[in-house]
Short mmCIF file of C-alpha atoms in Angstrom, two decimals:
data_model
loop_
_atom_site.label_atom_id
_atom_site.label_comp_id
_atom_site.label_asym_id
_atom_site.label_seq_id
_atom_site.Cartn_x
_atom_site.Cartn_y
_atom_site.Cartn_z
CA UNK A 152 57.97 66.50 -21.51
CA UNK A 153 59.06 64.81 -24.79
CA UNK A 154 56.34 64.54 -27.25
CA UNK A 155 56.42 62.29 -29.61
CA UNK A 156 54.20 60.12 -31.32
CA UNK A 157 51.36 59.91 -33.75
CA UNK A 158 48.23 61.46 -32.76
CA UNK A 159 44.89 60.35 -35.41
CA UNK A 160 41.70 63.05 -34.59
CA UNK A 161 38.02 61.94 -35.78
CA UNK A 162 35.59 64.23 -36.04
CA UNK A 163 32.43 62.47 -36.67
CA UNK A 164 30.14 65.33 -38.41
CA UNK A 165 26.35 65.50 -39.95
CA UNK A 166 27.08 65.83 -43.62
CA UNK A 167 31.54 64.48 -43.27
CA UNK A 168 34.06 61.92 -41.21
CA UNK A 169 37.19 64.09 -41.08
CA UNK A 170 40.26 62.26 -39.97
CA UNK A 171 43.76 64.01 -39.64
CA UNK A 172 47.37 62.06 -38.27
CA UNK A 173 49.79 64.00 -37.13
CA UNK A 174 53.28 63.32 -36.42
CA UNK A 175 54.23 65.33 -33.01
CA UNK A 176 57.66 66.17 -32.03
CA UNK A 177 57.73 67.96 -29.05
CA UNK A 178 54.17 68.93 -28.53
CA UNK A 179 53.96 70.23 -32.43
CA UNK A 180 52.01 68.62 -34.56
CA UNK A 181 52.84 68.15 -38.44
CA UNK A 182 49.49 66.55 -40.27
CA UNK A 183 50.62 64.14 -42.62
CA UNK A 184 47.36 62.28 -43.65
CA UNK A 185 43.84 63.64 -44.47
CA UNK A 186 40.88 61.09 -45.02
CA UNK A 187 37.31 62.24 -45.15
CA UNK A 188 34.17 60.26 -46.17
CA UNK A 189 30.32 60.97 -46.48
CA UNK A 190 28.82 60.89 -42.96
CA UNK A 191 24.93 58.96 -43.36
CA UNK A 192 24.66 57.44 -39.56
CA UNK A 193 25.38 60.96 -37.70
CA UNK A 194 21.89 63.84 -37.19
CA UNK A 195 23.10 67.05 -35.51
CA UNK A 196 26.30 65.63 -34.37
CA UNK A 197 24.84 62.39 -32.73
CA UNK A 198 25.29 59.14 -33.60
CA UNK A 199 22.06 57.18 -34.56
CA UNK A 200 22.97 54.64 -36.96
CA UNK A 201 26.21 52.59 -35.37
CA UNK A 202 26.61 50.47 -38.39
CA UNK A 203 26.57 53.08 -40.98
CA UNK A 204 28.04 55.38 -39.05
CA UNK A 205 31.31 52.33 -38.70
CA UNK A 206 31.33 52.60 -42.31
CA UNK A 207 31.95 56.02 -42.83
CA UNK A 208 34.61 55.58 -40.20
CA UNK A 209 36.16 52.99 -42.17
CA UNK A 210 36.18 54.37 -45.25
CA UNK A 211 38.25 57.92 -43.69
CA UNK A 212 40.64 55.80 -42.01
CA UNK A 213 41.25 53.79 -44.89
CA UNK A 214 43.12 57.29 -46.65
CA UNK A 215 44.55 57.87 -42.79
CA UNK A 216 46.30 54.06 -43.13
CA UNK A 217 47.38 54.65 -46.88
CA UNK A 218 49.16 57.88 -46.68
CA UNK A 219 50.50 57.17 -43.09
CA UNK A 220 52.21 53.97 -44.78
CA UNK A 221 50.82 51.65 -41.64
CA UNK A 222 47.77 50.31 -39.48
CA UNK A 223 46.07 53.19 -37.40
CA UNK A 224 44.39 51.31 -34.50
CA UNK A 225 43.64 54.26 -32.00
CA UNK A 226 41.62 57.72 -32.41
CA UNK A 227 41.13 60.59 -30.39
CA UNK A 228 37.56 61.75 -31.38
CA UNK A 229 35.41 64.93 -31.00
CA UNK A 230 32.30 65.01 -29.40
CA UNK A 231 30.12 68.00 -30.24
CA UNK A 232 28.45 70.45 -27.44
CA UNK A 233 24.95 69.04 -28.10
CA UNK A 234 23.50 67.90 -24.87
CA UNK A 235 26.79 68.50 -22.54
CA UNK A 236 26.47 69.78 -18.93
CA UNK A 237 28.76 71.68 -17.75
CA UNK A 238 29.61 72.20 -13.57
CA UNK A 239 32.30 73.06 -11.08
CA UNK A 240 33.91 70.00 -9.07
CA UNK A 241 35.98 69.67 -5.84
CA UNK A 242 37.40 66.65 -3.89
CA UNK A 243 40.01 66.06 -1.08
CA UNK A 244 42.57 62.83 0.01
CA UNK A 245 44.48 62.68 2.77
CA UNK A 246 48.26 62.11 0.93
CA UNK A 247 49.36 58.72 1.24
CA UNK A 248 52.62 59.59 1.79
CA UNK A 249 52.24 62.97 3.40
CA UNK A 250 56.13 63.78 2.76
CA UNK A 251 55.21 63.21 -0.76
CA UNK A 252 52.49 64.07 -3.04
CA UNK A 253 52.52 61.86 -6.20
CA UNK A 254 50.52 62.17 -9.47
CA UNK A 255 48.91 58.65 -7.51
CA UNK A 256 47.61 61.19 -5.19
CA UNK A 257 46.26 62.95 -8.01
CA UNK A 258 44.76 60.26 -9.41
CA UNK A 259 42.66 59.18 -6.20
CA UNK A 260 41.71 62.69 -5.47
CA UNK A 261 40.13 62.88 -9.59
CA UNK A 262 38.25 59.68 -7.72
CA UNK A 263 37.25 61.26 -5.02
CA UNK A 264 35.80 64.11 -7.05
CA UNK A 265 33.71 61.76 -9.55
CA UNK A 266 32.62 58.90 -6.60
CA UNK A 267 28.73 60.46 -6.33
CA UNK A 268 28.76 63.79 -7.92
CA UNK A 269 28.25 62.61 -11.81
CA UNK A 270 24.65 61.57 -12.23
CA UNK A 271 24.38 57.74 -12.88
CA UNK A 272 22.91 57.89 -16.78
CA UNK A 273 26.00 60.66 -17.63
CA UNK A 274 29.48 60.19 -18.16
CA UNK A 275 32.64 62.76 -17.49
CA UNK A 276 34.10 63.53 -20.88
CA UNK A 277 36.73 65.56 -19.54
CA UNK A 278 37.96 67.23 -16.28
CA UNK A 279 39.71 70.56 -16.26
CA UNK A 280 41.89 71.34 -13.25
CA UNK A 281 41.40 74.69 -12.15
CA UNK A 282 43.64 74.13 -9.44
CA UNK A 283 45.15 72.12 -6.50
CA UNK A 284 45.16 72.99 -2.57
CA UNK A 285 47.53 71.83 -0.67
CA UNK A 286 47.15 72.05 3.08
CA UNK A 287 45.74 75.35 3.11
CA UNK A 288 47.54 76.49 0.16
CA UNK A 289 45.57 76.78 -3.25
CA UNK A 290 46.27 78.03 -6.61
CA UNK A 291 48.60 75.44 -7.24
CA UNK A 292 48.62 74.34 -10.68
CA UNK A 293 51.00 71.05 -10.40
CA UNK A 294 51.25 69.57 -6.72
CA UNK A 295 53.79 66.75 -8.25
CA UNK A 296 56.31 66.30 -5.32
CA UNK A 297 55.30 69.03 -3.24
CA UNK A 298 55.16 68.29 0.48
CA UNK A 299 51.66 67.98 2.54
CA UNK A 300 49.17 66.01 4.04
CA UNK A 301 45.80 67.03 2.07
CA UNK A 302 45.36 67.28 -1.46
CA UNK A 303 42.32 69.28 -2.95
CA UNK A 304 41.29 69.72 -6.22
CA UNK A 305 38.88 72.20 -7.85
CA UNK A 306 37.84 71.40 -11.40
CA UNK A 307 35.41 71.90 -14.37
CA UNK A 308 33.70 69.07 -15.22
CA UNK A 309 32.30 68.23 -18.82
CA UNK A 310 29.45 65.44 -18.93
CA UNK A 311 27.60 63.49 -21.47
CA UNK A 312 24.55 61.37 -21.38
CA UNK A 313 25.81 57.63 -21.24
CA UNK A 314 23.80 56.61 -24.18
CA UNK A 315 25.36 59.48 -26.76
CA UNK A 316 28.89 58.67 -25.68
CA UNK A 317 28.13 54.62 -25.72
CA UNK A 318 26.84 54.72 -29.40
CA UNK A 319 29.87 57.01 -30.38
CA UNK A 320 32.71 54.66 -28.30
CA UNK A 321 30.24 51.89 -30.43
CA UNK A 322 30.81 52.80 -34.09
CA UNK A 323 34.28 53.33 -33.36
CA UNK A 324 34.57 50.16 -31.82
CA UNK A 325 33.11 49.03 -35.05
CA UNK A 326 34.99 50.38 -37.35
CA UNK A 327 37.93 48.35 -35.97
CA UNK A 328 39.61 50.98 -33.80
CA UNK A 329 40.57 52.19 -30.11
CA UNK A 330 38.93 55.40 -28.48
CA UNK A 331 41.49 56.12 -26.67
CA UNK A 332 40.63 59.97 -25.87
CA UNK A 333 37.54 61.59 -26.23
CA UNK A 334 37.99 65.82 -26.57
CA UNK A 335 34.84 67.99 -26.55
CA UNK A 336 35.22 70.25 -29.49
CA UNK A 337 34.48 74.07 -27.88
CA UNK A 338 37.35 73.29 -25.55
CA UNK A 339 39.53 72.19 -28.11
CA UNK A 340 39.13 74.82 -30.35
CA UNK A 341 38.64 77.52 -27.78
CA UNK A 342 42.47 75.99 -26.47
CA UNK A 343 44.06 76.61 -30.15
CA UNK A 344 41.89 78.56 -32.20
CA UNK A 345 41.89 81.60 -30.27
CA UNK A 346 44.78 83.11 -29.47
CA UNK A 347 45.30 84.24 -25.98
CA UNK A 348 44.45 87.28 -25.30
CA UNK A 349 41.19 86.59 -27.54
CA UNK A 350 40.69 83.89 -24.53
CA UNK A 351 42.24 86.28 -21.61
CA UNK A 352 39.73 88.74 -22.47
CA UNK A 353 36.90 87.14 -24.42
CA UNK A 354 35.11 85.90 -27.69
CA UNK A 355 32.62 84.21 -29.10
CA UNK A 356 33.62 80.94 -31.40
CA UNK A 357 31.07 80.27 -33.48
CA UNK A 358 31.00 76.77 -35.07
CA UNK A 359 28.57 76.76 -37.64
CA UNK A 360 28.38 72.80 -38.72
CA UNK A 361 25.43 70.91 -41.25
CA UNK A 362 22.75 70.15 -38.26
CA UNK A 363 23.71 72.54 -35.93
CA UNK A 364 25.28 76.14 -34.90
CA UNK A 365 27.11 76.20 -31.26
CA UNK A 366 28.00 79.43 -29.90
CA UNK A 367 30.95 78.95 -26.99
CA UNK A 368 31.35 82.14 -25.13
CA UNK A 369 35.14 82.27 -23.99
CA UNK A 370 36.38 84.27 -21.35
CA UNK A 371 39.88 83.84 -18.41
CA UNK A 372 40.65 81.46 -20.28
CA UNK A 373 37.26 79.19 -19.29
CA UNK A 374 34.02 78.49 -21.63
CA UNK A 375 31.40 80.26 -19.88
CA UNK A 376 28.54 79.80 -21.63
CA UNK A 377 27.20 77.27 -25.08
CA UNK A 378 24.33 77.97 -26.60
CA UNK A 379 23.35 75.31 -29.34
CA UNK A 380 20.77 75.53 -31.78
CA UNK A 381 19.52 72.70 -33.88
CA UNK A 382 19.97 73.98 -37.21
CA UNK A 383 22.88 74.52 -39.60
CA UNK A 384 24.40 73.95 -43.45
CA UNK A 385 21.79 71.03 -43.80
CA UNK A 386 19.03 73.53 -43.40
CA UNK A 387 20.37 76.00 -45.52
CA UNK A 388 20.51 73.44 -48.56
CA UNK A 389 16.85 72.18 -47.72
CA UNK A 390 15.30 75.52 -48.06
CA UNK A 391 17.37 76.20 -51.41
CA UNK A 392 15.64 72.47 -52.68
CA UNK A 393 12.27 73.43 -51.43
CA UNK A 394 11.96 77.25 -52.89
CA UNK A 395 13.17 76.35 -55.80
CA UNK A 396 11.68 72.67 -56.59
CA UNK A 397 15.45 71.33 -57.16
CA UNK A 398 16.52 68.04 -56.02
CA UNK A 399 19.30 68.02 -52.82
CA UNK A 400 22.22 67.49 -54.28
CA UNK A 401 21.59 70.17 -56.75
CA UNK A 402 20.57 72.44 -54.32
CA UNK A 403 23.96 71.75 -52.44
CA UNK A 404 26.02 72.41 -55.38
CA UNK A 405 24.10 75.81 -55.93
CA UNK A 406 24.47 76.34 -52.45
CA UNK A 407 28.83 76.03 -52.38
CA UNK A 408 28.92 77.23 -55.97
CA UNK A 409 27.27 80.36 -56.27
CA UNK A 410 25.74 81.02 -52.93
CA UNK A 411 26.02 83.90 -50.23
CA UNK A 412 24.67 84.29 -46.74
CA UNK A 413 24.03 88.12 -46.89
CA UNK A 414 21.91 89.55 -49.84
CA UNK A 415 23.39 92.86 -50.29
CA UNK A 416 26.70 91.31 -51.32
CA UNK A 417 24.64 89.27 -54.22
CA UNK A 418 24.98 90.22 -57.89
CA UNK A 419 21.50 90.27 -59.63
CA UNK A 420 23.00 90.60 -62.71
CA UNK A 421 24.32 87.07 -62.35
CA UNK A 422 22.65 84.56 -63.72
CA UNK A 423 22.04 80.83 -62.28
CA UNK A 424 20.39 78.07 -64.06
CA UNK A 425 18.83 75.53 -62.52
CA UNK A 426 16.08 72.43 -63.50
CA UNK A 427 13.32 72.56 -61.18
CA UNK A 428 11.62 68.90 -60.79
CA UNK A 429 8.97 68.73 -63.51
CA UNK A 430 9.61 71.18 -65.42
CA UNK A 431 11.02 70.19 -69.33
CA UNK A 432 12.61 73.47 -69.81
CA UNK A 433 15.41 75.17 -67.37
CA UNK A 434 14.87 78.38 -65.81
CA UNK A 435 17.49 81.27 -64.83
CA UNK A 436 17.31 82.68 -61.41
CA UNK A 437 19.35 85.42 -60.49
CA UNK A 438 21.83 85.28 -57.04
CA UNK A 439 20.30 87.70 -55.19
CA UNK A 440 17.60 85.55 -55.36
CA UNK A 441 19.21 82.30 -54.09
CA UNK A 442 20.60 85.03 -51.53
CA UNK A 443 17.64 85.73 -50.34
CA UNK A 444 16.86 82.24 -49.65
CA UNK A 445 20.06 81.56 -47.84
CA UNK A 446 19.72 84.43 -45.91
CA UNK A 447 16.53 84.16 -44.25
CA UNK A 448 17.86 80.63 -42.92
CA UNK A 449 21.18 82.67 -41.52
CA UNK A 450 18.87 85.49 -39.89
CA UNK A 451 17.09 82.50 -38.02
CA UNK A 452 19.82 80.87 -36.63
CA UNK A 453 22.02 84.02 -35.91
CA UNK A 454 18.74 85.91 -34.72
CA UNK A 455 17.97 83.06 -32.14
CA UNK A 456 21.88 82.82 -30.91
CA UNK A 457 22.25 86.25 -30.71
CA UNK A 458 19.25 86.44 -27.72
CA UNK A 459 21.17 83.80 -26.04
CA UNK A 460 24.54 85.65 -26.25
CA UNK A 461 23.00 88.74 -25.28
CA UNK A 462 21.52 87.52 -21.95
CA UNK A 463 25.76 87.05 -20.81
CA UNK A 464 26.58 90.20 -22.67
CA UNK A 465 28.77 88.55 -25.10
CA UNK A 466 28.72 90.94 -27.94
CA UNK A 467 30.22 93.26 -25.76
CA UNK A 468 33.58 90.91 -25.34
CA UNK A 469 36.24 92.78 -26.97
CA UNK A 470 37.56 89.23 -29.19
CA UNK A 471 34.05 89.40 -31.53
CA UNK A 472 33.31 86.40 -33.10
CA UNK A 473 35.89 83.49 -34.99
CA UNK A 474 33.89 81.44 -37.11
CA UNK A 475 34.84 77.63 -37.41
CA UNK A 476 32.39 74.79 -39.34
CA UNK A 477 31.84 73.77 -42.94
CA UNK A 478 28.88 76.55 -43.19
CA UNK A 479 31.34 79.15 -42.27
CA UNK A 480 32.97 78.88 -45.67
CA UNK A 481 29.61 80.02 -47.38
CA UNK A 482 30.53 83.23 -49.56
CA UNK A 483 29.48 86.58 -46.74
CA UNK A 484 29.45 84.78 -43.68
CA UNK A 485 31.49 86.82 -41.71
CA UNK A 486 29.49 89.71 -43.03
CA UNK A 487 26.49 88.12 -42.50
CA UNK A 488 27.28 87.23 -38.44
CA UNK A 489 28.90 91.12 -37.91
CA UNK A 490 25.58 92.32 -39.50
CA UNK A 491 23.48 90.02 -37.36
CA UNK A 492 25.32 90.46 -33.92
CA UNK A 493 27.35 93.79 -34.45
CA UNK A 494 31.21 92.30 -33.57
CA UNK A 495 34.08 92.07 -35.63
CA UNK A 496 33.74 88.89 -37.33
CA UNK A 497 36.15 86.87 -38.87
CA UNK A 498 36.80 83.13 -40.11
CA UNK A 499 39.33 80.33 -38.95
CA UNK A 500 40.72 77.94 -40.88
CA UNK A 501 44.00 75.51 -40.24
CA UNK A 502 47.19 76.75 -42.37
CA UNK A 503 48.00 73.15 -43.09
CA UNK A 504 48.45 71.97 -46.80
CA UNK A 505 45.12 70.28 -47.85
CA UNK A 506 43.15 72.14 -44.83
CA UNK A 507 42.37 75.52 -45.11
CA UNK A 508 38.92 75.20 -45.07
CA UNK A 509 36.67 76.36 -41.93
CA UNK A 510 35.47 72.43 -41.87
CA UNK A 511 38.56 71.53 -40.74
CA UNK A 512 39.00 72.93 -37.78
CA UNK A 513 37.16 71.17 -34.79
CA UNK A 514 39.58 67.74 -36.05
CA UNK A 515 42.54 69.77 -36.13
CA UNK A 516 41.88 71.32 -32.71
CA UNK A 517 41.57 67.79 -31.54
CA UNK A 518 45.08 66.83 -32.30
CA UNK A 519 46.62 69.97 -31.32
CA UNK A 520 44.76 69.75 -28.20
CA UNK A 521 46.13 66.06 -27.87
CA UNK A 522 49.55 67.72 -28.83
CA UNK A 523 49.88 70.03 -26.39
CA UNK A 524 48.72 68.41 -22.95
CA UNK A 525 50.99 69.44 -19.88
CA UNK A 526 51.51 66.76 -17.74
CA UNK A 527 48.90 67.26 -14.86
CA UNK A 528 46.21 67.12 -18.05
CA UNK A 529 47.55 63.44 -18.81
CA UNK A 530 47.44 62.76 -15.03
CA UNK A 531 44.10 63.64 -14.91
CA UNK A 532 42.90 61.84 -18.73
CA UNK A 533 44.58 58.44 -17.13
CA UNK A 534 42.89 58.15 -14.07
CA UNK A 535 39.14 59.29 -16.04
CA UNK A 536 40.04 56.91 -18.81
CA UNK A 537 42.09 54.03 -16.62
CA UNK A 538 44.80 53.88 -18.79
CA UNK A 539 48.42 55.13 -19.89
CA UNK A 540 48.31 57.71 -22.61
CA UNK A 541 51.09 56.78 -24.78
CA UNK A 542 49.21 56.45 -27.86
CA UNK A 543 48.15 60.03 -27.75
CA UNK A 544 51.71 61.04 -28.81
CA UNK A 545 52.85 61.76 -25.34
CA UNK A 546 55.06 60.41 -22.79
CA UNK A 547 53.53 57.64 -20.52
CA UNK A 548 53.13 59.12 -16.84
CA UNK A 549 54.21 56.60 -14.09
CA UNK A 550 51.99 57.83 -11.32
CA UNK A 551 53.38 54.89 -9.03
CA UNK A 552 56.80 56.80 -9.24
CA UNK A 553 55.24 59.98 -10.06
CA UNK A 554 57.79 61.22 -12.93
CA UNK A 555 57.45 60.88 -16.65
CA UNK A 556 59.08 58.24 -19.17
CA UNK A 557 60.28 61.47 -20.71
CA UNK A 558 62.30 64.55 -20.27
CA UNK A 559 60.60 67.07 -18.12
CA UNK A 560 59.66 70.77 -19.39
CA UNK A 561 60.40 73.45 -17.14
CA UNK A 562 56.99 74.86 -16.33
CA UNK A 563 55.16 77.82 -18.79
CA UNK A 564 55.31 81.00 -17.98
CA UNK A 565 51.88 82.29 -17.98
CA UNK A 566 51.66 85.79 -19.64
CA UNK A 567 50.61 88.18 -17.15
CA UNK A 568 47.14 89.80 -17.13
CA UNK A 569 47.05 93.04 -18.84
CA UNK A 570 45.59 96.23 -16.59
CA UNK A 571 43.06 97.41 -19.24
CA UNK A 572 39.26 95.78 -17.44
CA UNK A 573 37.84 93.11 -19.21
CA UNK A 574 33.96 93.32 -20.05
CA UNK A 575 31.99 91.45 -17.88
CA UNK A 576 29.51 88.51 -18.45
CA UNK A 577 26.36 89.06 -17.40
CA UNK A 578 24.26 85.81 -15.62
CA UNK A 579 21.05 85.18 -17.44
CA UNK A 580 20.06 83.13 -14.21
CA UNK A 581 21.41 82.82 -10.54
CA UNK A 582 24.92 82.45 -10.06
CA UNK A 583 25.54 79.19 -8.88
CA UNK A 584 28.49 78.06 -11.43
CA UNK A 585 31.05 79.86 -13.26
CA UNK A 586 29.52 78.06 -16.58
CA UNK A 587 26.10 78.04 -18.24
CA UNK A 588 24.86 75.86 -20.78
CA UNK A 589 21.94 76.45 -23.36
CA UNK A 590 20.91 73.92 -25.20
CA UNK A 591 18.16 74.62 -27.71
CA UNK A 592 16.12 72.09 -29.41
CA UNK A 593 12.47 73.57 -30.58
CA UNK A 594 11.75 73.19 -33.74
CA UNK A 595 12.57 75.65 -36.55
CA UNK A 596 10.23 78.60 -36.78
CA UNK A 597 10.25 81.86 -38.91
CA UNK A 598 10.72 84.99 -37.39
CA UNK A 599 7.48 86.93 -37.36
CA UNK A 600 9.02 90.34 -37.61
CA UNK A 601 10.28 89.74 -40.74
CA UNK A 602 7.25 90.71 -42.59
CA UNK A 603 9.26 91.28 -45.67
CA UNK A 604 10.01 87.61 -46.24
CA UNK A 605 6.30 86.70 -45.85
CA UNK A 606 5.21 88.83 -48.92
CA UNK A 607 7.54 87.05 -51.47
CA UNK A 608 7.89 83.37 -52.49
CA UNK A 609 10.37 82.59 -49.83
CA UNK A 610 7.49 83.80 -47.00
CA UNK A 611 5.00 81.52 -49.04
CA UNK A 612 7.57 78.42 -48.00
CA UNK A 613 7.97 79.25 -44.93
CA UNK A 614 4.05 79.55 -44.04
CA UNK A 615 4.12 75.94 -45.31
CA UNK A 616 7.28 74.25 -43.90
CA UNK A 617 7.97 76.25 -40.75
CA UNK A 618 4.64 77.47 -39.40
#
């Protein structure tokens, strides 16, 4: 398949609007633009203010269209793991022409396999072909001009309430521009993040955002379990403002500056001024200190994903942990999450000039995802989305004539499985899918075991604004 094309990923963030374009060549991407704006319309990776949210959109693309050197009129976007439902799909057609299967026949049999099996108030975001049966013969990854007379396909479906999806599709209709893909971010990172034997065998890809943490358990190459919780960067900063009676932007300059998420690696002979609100006269405060503060927000959110991963056994996947998110550029992290959970820990960022920051990552998986779509997976993205997917950078498929408007690839070799046994994910509840999804939303509380923190200052603030 001959990819070509530019590709422009949005990821539409708590605290940031990160846009990327790419120019792809063959199902590489080279980014060639970087726009990023303050994000004010987006809470924990939702959109709740369209309008402000159009702006922000707006005023990223506005870099996109200046370095690019023309008009961007079509984004593929992220959407975030927050409220996502995960299940496994099948459906069957009799072949139209049953001395040909067509990617037409795939196209009604994708159909077949939404027509009553997505609830009415969701919406699929994406649909994963596990693989095709044909007659009585499965395991097929591309049925494209095989011969038979029934077409089945098995598949992983990805859903999202209507409304979440609606205001997103919204503010980028607002902002002047196409949706013309919509990626959910743990696949696409998962898909080019990890490398493959970390996704053969299994890992844990923690994206650590501003409003919330998502742990993606990744294992056969399939997400097998998300566990969100609702906290994050944004969090981190508030506690640094209350403890120490600083406004929020201060506290989220002390916060990139001179903070670290794991108090051991602290200097206390360092020295940090600050101007609490009030006060005439600064006041020094050492980094341990702001340390400590930092990471008793860290313990929290690590402590409560860590029960969830343990339930599927996660920690014992032999891939540990890759951290991706703005927060996972905090000074220790990777120390702090192989304290926390035990694994091998370590932090992704893109190698691209301009990028290499962990923030990065979730828009650049979206355009290398984009990038790198075999032609079954554009099949599939035309008949959800009802359209050709030429703006995506790739050749158009003609399911009519079932070919491409492109050179074909031979197929990939898939690298074969290693002997050495994999761990094994354990079900926290009875087996009836291959994925689970947890999806946590109480409010933030303090861990009562840590009896430490509720002897100092910090356990005084966290009497008052978590208990």
């Amino acid at each position: 398949m001959a990819n070509h094309g530019l590709i422009v990923g949005l990821d539409i963030g708590t605290n940031t609007v990160k846009a990327l374009a790419a120019d792809v060549r063959n199902q590489q991407a080279n980014i060639n633009a970087v726009g990023r704006s303050v994000s004010h319309g987006v809470k924990k990776g939702v959109v709740v203010d369209i309008d402000a949210t159009a702006t922000d959109i707006r005023q990223a693309m506005a870099q996109i269209n200046e370095q690019a050197g023309q008009p961007i009129t079509e984004v593929v976007a992220a959407l975030p793991a927050e409220n996502i439902q995960i299940s496994r799909l099948s459906g069957q057609i009799t072949v139209q022409d049953s001395q040909h299967i067509s990617y037409q026949d795939v196209e009604a049999v994708v159909h077949e396999i939404i027509k009553g099996q997505v609830a009415a108030d969701r919406e699929v975001i994406d649909l994963v072909p596990l693989d095709f049966v044909v007659d009585d013969f499965d395991g097929i990854q591309d049925p494209n001009d095989m011969v038979g007379m029934r077409l089945a396909m098995n598949a992983i479906a990805y859903t999202a309430p209507k409304h979440i999806l609606g205001n997103l599709k919204m503010a980028i209709a607002k902002a002047g521009l196409n949706l013309r893909d919509c990626v959910l971010t743990p696949l696409a990172t998962s898909k080019t993040v990890l490398s493959e034997a970390e996704q053969e065998f299994g890992s844990i890809l923690l994206d650590m955002g501003a409003g919330q943490t998502t742990a993606a358990v990744v294992q056969g190459n399939q997400i097998k379990f998300i566990s969100s919780f609702p906290a994050g960067g944004d969090n981190i900063t508030r506690d640094i403002s209350n403890v120490l009676s600083i406004g929020g932007y201060e506290a989220e300059m002390l916060k990139l500056d001179s903070g670290v998420a794991l108090t051991r690696l602290a200097d206390e002979q360092e020295k940090l001024v600050i101007q609490r609100v009030g006060q005439t006269e600064p006041e020094e405060i050492t980094q341990k200190y702001l340390a400590e503060v930092i990471e008793a927000r860290v313990d929290q959110i690590l402590g409560k994903l860590g029960e969830k991963l343990n339930m599927v056994n996660a920690q014992q996947l032999p891939g540990g942990v890759t951290l991706i998110g703005g927060t996972a550029a905090l000074s220790g992290m990777p120390d702090a999450v192989e304290a926390s959970l035990g694994v091998k820990t370590k932090s992704f960022a893109p190698n691209d000039i301009g990028l290499h920051h962990p923030g990065f990552a979730n828009a650049w998986a979206v355009i290398q995802s984009a990038a790198q779509q075999l032609p079954i997976q554009l099949v599939v993205k035309q008949a959800l989305y009802g359209l050709t997917i030429q703006s995506l950078g790739q050749a158009a498929v003609d399911s009519s004539t079932a070919s491409l408007t492109g050179a074909r690839t031979a197929p990939v070799a898939q690298p074969q499985a290693p002997v050495q046994k994999r761990p094994q994910l354990v079900r926290p509840v009875d087996d009836r899918s291959d994925v689970e999804v947890e999806l946590s939303h109480e409010d933030d509380v303090v861990d009562k075991r840590d009896s430490d923190k509720k002897s100092s200052r910090i356990g005084e603030f966290f009497r008052e604004f978590f208990e």
